[in-house]
Amino acid sequence: LASKFFSFYLSHTITMKLNELKRNDKAILLNIHCKEPLKTHLYHLGCTPKTKITYCHATPCKQMILIRIRGFLLAIRKEDAQNIEVKRK
């Protein structure tokens, strides 16, 4: 039942890319569309669907973004963040 609800929820929400969030925005991670080695690495770091994240800030050179996920800070390259689908809370 929970998976059916989540599928319905995904089909009726407006999604955005992780790099489109603004400072202190909270979101729920929906899907990762990266190549397999990076996708697996992100899964091992706790970036799994339905996980709550907070966009902290971008680095001064704007090439990396910092997110808070499961209690720790994670830096992600901006080009990889374009492949991560989220829903703003």
mmCIF file of N, CA and C in Angstrom:
data_model
loop_
_atom_site.group_PDB
_atom_site.id
_atom_site.type_symbol
_atom_site.label_atom_id
_atom_site.label_comp_id
_atom_site.label_asym_id
_atom_site.label_seq_id
_atom_site.Cartn_x
_atom_site.Cartn_y
_atom_site.Cartn_z
ATOM 1 N N LEU A 1 0.824 -1.198 0.000
ATOM 2 C CA LEU A 1 0.000 0.000 0.000
ATOM 3 C C LEU A 1 0.868 1.262 0.000
ATOM 4 N N ALA A 2 1.951 1.240 0.791
ATOM 5 C CA ALA A 2 2.816 2.425 0.865
ATOM 6 C C ALA A 2 3.473 2.717 -0.478
ATOM 7 N N SER A 3 3.908 1.669 -1.195
ATOM 8 C CA SER A 3 4.546 1.900 -2.489
ATOM 9 C C SER A 3 3.551 2.428 -3.515
ATOM 10 N N LYS A 4 2.296 1.975 -3.444
ATOM 11 C CA LYS A 4 1.267 2.496 -4.355
ATOM 12 C C LYS A 4 1.023 3.965 -4.075
ATOM 13 N N PHE A 5 0.973 4.331 -2.786
ATOM 14 C CA PHE A 5 0.768 5.731 -2.436
ATOM 15 C C PHE A 5 1.938 6.581 -2.918
ATOM 16 N N PHE A 6 3.178 6.094 -2.721
ATOM 17 C CA PHE A 6 4.347 6.852 -3.150
ATOM 18 C C PHE A 6 4.357 7.037 -4.661
ATOM 19 N N SER A 7 3.963 6.011 -5.416
ATOM 20 C CA SER A 7 3.883 6.128 -6.869
ATOM 21 C C SER A 7 2.848 7.173 -7.267
ATOM 22 N N PHE A 8 1.703 7.176 -6.585
ATOM 23 C CA PHE A 8 0.667 8.176 -6.841
ATOM 24 C C PHE A 8 1.186 9.565 -6.493
ATOM 25 N N TYR A 9 1.876 9.659 -5.368
ATOM 26 C CA TYR A 9 2.434 10.922 -4.896
ATOM 27 C C TYR A 9 3.426 11.484 -5.905
ATOM 28 N N LEU A 10 4.301 10.635 -6.438
ATOM 29 C CA LEU A 10 5.288 11.080 -7.423
ATOM 30 C C LEU A 10 4.628 11.555 -8.702
ATOM 31 N N SER A 11 3.581 10.873 -9.127
ATOM 32 C CA SER A 11 2.941 11.227 -10.390
ATOM 33 C C SER A 11 2.138 12.521 -10.298
ATOM 34 N N HIS A 12 1.852 12.991 -9.088
ATOM 35 C CA HIS A 12 1.040 14.194 -8.912
ATOM 36 C C HIS A 12 1.805 15.325 -8.224
ATOM 37 N N THR A 13 3.095 15.353 -8.352
ATOM 38 C CA THR A 13 3.882 16.420 -7.748
ATOM 39 C C THR A 13 4.729 17.112 -8.805
ATOM 40 N N ILE A 14 5.080 18.335 -8.504
ATOM 41 C CA ILE A 14 5.975 19.085 -9.385
ATOM 42 C C ILE A 14 7.389 18.859 -8.863
ATOM 43 N N THR A 15 8.216 18.313 -9.715
ATOM 44 C CA THR A 15 9.576 18.004 -9.288
ATOM 45 C C THR A 15 10.542 19.038 -9.847
ATOM 46 N N MET A 16 11.729 19.056 -9.265
ATOM 47 C CA MET A 16 12.764 19.968 -9.722
ATOM 48 C C MET A 16 14.109 19.289 -9.531
ATOM 49 N N LYS A 17 15.143 19.895 -10.020
ATOM 50 C CA LYS A 17 16.491 19.362 -9.882
ATOM 51 C C LYS A 17 17.117 19.919 -8.601
ATOM 52 N N LEU A 18 18.018 19.162 -8.022
ATOM 53 C CA LEU A 18 18.658 19.560 -6.772
ATOM 54 C C LEU A 18 19.356 20.906 -6.899
ATOM 55 N N ASN A 19 19.973 21.177 -8.027
ATOM 56 C CA ASN A 19 20.695 22.440 -8.198
ATOM 57 C C ASN A 19 19.765 23.653 -8.322
ATOM 58 N N GLU A 20 18.457 23.436 -8.452
ATOM 59 C CA GLU A 20 17.497 24.540 -8.550
ATOM 60 C C GLU A 20 17.015 25.034 -7.184
ATOM 61 N N LEU A 21 17.358 24.317 -6.119
ATOM 62 C CA LEU A 21 16.954 24.742 -4.783
ATOM 63 C C LEU A 21 17.721 25.987 -4.363
ATOM 64 N N LYS A 22 17.148 26.727 -3.441
ATOM 65 C CA LYS A 22 17.789 27.923 -2.883
ATOM 66 C C LYS A 22 18.270 27.612 -1.467
ATOM 67 N N ARG A 23 19.056 28.504 -0.919
ATOM 68 C CA ARG A 23 19.621 28.313 0.411
ATOM 69 C C ARG A 23 18.527 28.055 1.449
ATOM 70 N N ASN A 24 18.732 27.038 2.275
ATOM 71 C CA ASN A 24 17.834 26.609 3.359
ATOM 72 C C ASN A 24 16.527 25.982 2.880
ATOM 73 N N ASP A 25 16.383 25.718 1.594
ATOM 74 C CA ASP A 25 15.204 24.994 1.111
ATOM 75 C C ASP A 25 15.272 23.551 1.586
ATOM 76 N N LYS A 26 14.128 23.026 1.976
ATOM 77 C CA LYS A 26 14.032 21.622 2.358
ATOM 78 C C LYS A 26 13.340 20.882 1.231
ATOM 79 N N ALA A 27 13.767 19.645 0.992
ATOM 80 C CA ALA A 27 13.211 18.867 -0.110
ATOM 81 C C ALA A 27 13.266 17.385 0.235
ATOM 82 N N ILE A 28 12.578 16.601 -0.588
ATOM 83 C CA ILE A 28 12.617 15.149 -0.488
ATOM 84 C C ILE A 28 13.251 14.622 -1.763
ATOM 85 N N LEU A 29 14.252 13.794 -1.602
ATOM 86 C CA LEU A 29 14.933 13.209 -2.752
ATOM 87 C C LEU A 29 14.006 12.185 -3.401
ATOM 88 N N LEU A 30 13.811 12.299 -4.699
ATOM 89 C CA LEU A 30 12.915 11.389 -5.411
ATOM 90 C C LEU A 30 13.650 10.361 -6.245
ATOM 91 N N ASN A 31 14.645 10.817 -7.018
ATOM 92 C CA ASN A 31 15.322 9.896 -7.923
ATOM 93 C C ASN A 31 16.697 10.443 -8.295
ATOM 94 N N ILE A 32 17.609 9.522 -8.584
ATOM 95 C CA ILE A 32 18.950 9.893 -9.024
ATOM 96 C C ILE A 32 19.137 9.347 -10.437
ATOM 97 N N HIS A 33 19.426 10.230 -11.387
ATOM 98 C CA HIS A 33 19.576 9.846 -12.792
ATOM 99 C C HIS A 33 21.032 9.921 -13.238
ATOM 100 N N CYS A 34 21.963 9.553 -12.367
ATOM 101 C CA CYS A 34 23.395 9.585 -12.687
ATOM 102 C C CYS A 34 23.837 8.238 -13.237
ATOM 103 N N LYS A 35 25.074 8.207 -13.728
ATOM 104 C CA LYS A 35 25.646 6.937 -14.174
ATOM 105 C C LYS A 35 25.847 6.033 -12.970
ATOM 106 N N GLU A 36 25.916 4.744 -13.226
ATOM 107 C CA GLU A 36 25.882 3.737 -12.171
ATOM 108 C C GLU A 36 26.937 3.883 -11.070
ATOM 109 N N PRO A 37 28.214 4.118 -11.349
ATOM 110 C CA PRO A 37 29.157 4.202 -10.219
ATOM 111 C C PRO A 37 28.804 5.335 -9.241
ATOM 112 N N LEU A 38 28.436 6.488 -9.772
ATOM 113 C CA LEU A 38 28.089 7.619 -8.911
ATOM 114 C C LEU A 38 26.773 7.357 -8.181
ATOM 115 N N LYS A 39 25.812 6.791 -8.875
ATOM 116 C CA LYS A 39 24.516 6.489 -8.271
ATOM 117 C C LYS A 39 24.686 5.531 -7.086
ATOM 118 N N THR A 40 25.485 4.500 -7.261
ATOM 119 C CA THR A 40 25.739 3.545 -6.185
ATOM 120 C C THR A 40 26.452 4.225 -5.018
ATOM 121 N N HIS A 41 27.418 5.080 -5.334
ATOM 122 C CA HIS A 41 28.145 5.792 -4.281
ATOM 123 C C HIS A 41 27.197 6.682 -3.476
ATOM 124 N N LEU A 42 26.311 7.405 -4.152
ATOM 125 C CA LEU A 42 25.349 8.256 -3.458
ATOM 126 C C LEU A 42 24.395 7.431 -2.604
ATOM 127 N N TYR A 43 23.968 6.278 -3.102
ATOM 128 C CA TYR A 43 23.115 5.384 -2.303
ATOM 129 C C TYR A 43 23.840 4.957 -1.032
ATOM 130 N N HIS A 44 25.119 4.622 -1.143
ATOM 131 C CA HIS A 44 25.883 4.196 0.025
ATOM 132 C C HIS A 44 26.056 5.324 1.032
ATOM 133 N N LEU A 45 26.037 6.565 0.558
ATOM 134 C CA LEU A 45 26.136 7.720 1.450
ATOM 135 C C LEU A 45 24.789 8.109 2.059
ATOM 136 N N GLY A 46 23.718 7.399 1.700
ATOM 137 C CA GLY A 46 22.410 7.660 2.283
ATOM 138 C C GLY A 46 21.465 8.445 1.414
ATOM 139 N N CYS A 47 21.844 8.724 0.181
ATOM 140 C CA CYS A 47 20.974 9.455 -0.747
ATOM 141 C C CYS A 47 20.017 8.466 -1.416
ATOM 142 N N THR A 48 18.982 8.113 -0.712
ATOM 143 C CA THR A 48 18.006 7.160 -1.231
ATOM 144 C C THR A 48 16.666 7.872 -1.410
ATOM 145 N N PRO A 49 15.798 7.349 -2.264
ATOM 146 C CA PRO A 49 14.489 7.978 -2.446
ATOM 147 C C PRO A 49 13.739 8.121 -1.117
ATOM 148 N N LYS A 50 12.966 9.201 -1.011
ATOM 149 C CA LYS A 50 12.156 9.574 0.150
ATOM 150 C C LYS A 50 12.976 10.155 1.296
ATOM 151 N N THR A 51 14.269 10.414 1.075
ATOM 152 C CA THR A 51 15.122 10.980 2.122
ATOM 153 C C THR A 51 14.968 12.496 2.149
ATOM 154 N N LYS A 52 14.866 13.064 3.349
ATOM 155 C CA LYS A 52 14.767 14.516 3.506
ATOM 156 C C LYS A 52 16.152 15.134 3.393
ATOM 157 N N ILE A 53 16.228 16.238 2.653
ATOM 158 C CA ILE A 53 17.493 16.956 2.499
ATOM 159 C C ILE A 53 17.255 18.449 2.705
ATOM 160 N N THR A 54 18.318 19.150 3.044
ATOM 161 C CA THR A 54 18.287 20.605 3.152
ATOM 162 C C THR A 54 19.438 21.163 2.330
ATOM 163 N N TYR A 55 19.135 22.088 1.439
ATOM 164 C CA TYR A 55 20.165 22.747 0.634
ATOM 165 C C TYR A 55 20.827 23.785 1.523
ATOM 166 N N CYS A 56 22.131 23.630 1.767
ATOM 167 C CA CYS A 56 22.839 24.567 2.651
ATOM 168 C C CYS A 56 23.370 25.770 1.882
ATOM 169 N N HIS A 57 24.280 25.532 0.956
ATOM 170 C CA HIS A 57 24.797 26.633 0.132
ATOM 171 C C HIS A 57 25.688 26.092 -0.971
ATOM 172 N N ALA A 58 26.058 26.980 -1.869
ATOM 173 C CA ALA A 58 26.996 26.641 -2.939
ATOM 174 C C ALA A 58 28.374 27.153 -2.533
ATOM 175 N N THR A 59 29.404 26.479 -3.016
ATOM 176 C CA THR A 59 30.761 26.943 -2.730
ATOM 177 C C THR A 59 31.002 28.264 -3.457
ATOM 178 N N PRO A 60 31.979 29.037 -3.023
ATOM 179 C CA PRO A 60 32.227 30.340 -3.652
ATOM 180 C C PRO A 60 32.444 30.269 -5.162
ATOM 181 N N CYS A 61 33.039 29.201 -5.639
ATOM 182 C CA CYS A 61 33.284 29.097 -7.080
ATOM 183 C C CYS A 61 32.059 28.541 -7.828
ATOM 184 N N LYS A 62 30.990 28.218 -7.083
ATOM 185 C CA LYS A 62 29.708 27.745 -7.654
ATOM 186 C C LYS A 62 29.816 26.407 -8.386
ATOM 187 N N GLN A 63 30.865 25.639 -8.134
ATOM 188 C CA GLN A 63 30.988 24.340 -8.794
ATOM 189 C C GLN A 63 30.474 23.204 -7.922
ATOM 190 N N MET A 64 30.355 23.438 -6.619
ATOM 191 C CA MET A 64 29.876 22.421 -5.687
ATOM 192 C C MET A 64 28.721 22.998 -4.880
ATOM 193 N N ILE A 65 27.804 22.129 -4.485
ATOM 194 C CA ILE A 65 26.745 22.539 -3.578
ATOM 195 C C ILE A 65 26.835 21.669 -2.330
ATOM 196 N N LEU A 66 26.385 22.216 -1.232
ATOM 197 C CA LEU A 66 26.430 21.515 0.041
ATOM 198 C C LEU A 66 25.000 21.244 0.487
ATOM 199 N N ILE A 67 24.699 19.974 0.783
ATOM 200 C CA ILE A 67 23.377 19.612 1.290
ATOM 201 C C ILE A 67 23.533 18.908 2.630
ATOM 202 N N ARG A 68 22.522 19.027 3.455
ATOM 203 C CA ARG A 68 22.478 18.278 4.710
ATOM 204 C C ARG A 68 21.530 17.112 4.490
ATOM 205 N N ILE A 69 22.032 15.912 4.743
ATOM 206 C CA ILE A 69 21.251 14.705 4.554
ATOM 207 C C ILE A 69 21.585 13.723 5.671
ATOM 208 N N ARG A 70 20.577 13.219 6.330
ATOM 209 C CA ARG A 70 20.742 12.249 7.429
ATOM 210 C C ARG A 70 21.742 12.715 8.487
ATOM 211 N N GLY A 71 21.758 14.029 8.754
ATOM 212 C CA GLY A 71 22.580 14.554 9.830
ATOM 213 C C GLY A 71 24.007 14.932 9.465
ATOM 214 N N PHE A 72 24.405 14.787 8.224
ATOM 215 C CA PHE A 72 25.759 15.201 7.843
ATOM 216 C C PHE A 72 25.712 16.041 6.578
ATOM 217 N N LEU A 73 26.806 16.771 6.333
ATOM 218 C CA LEU A 73 26.898 17.614 5.145
ATOM 219 C C LEU A 73 27.555 16.831 4.015
ATOM 220 N N LEU A 74 27.005 16.984 2.826
ATOM 221 C CA LEU A 74 27.514 16.285 1.654
ATOM 222 C C LEU A 74 27.725 17.302 0.538
ATOM 223 N N ALA A 75 28.915 17.322 -0.034
ATOM 224 C CA ALA A 75 29.216 18.204 -1.158
ATOM 225 C C ALA A 75 29.020 17.418 -2.454
ATOM 226 N N ILE A 76 28.283 18.009 -3.383
ATOM 227 C CA ILE A 76 27.990 17.368 -4.664
ATOM 228 C C ILE A 76 28.338 18.355 -5.775
ATOM 229 N N ARG A 77 28.974 17.850 -6.835
ATOM 230 C CA ARG A 77 29.268 18.712 -7.985
ATOM 231 C C ARG A 77 27.959 19.199 -8.600
ATOM 232 N N LYS A 78 27.978 20.421 -9.073
ATOM 233 C CA LYS A 78 26.769 21.022 -9.627
ATOM 234 C C LYS A 78 26.250 20.241 -10.840
ATOM 235 N N GLU A 79 27.149 19.719 -11.687
ATOM 236 C CA GLU A 79 26.686 18.957 -12.851
ATOM 237 C C GLU A 79 26.049 17.631 -12.441
ATOM 238 N N ASP A 80 26.457 17.074 -11.301
ATOM 239 C CA ASP A 80 25.804 15.862 -10.798
ATOM 240 C C ASP A 80 24.466 16.199 -10.138
ATOM 241 N N ALA A 81 24.384 17.366 -9.496
ATOM 242 C CA ALA A 81 23.143 17.792 -8.853
ATOM 243 C C ALA A 81 22.030 18.013 -9.879
ATOM 244 N N GLN A 82 22.395 18.304 -11.126
ATOM 245 C CA GLN A 82 21.395 18.486 -12.183
ATOM 246 C C GLN A 82 20.682 17.175 -12.513
ATOM 247 N N ASN A 83 21.267 16.051 -12.100
ATOM 248 C CA ASN A 83 20.690 14.740 -12.386
ATOM 249 C C ASN A 83 19.960 14.135 -11.184
ATOM 250 N N ILE A 84 19.774 14.926 -10.135
ATOM 251 C CA ILE A 84 19.088 14.445 -8.943
ATOM 252 C C ILE A 84 17.750 15.146 -8.845
ATOM 253 N N GLU A 85 16.689 14.365 -8.826
ATOM 254 C CA GLU A 85 15.332 14.880 -8.825
ATOM 255 C C GLU A 85 14.814 14.988 -7.384
ATOM 256 N N VAL A 86 14.253 16.159 -7.045
ATOM 257 C CA VAL A 86 13.734 16.386 -5.698
ATOM 258 C C VAL A 86 12.363 17.051 -5.774
ATOM 259 N N LYS A 87 11.679 17.049 -4.630
ATOM 260 C CA LYS A 87 10.422 17.789 -4.487
ATOM 261 C C LYS A 87 10.572 18.702 -3.294
ATOM 262 N N ARG A 88 10.373 19.998 -3.503
ATOM 263 C CA ARG A 88 10.492 20.963 -2.424
ATOM 264 C C ARG A 88 9.365 20.738 -1.407
ATOM 265 N N LYS A 89 9.719 20.842 -0.130
ATOM 266 C CA LYS A 89 8.725 20.675 0.950
ATOM 267 C C LYS A 89 8.053 21.986 1.238
#
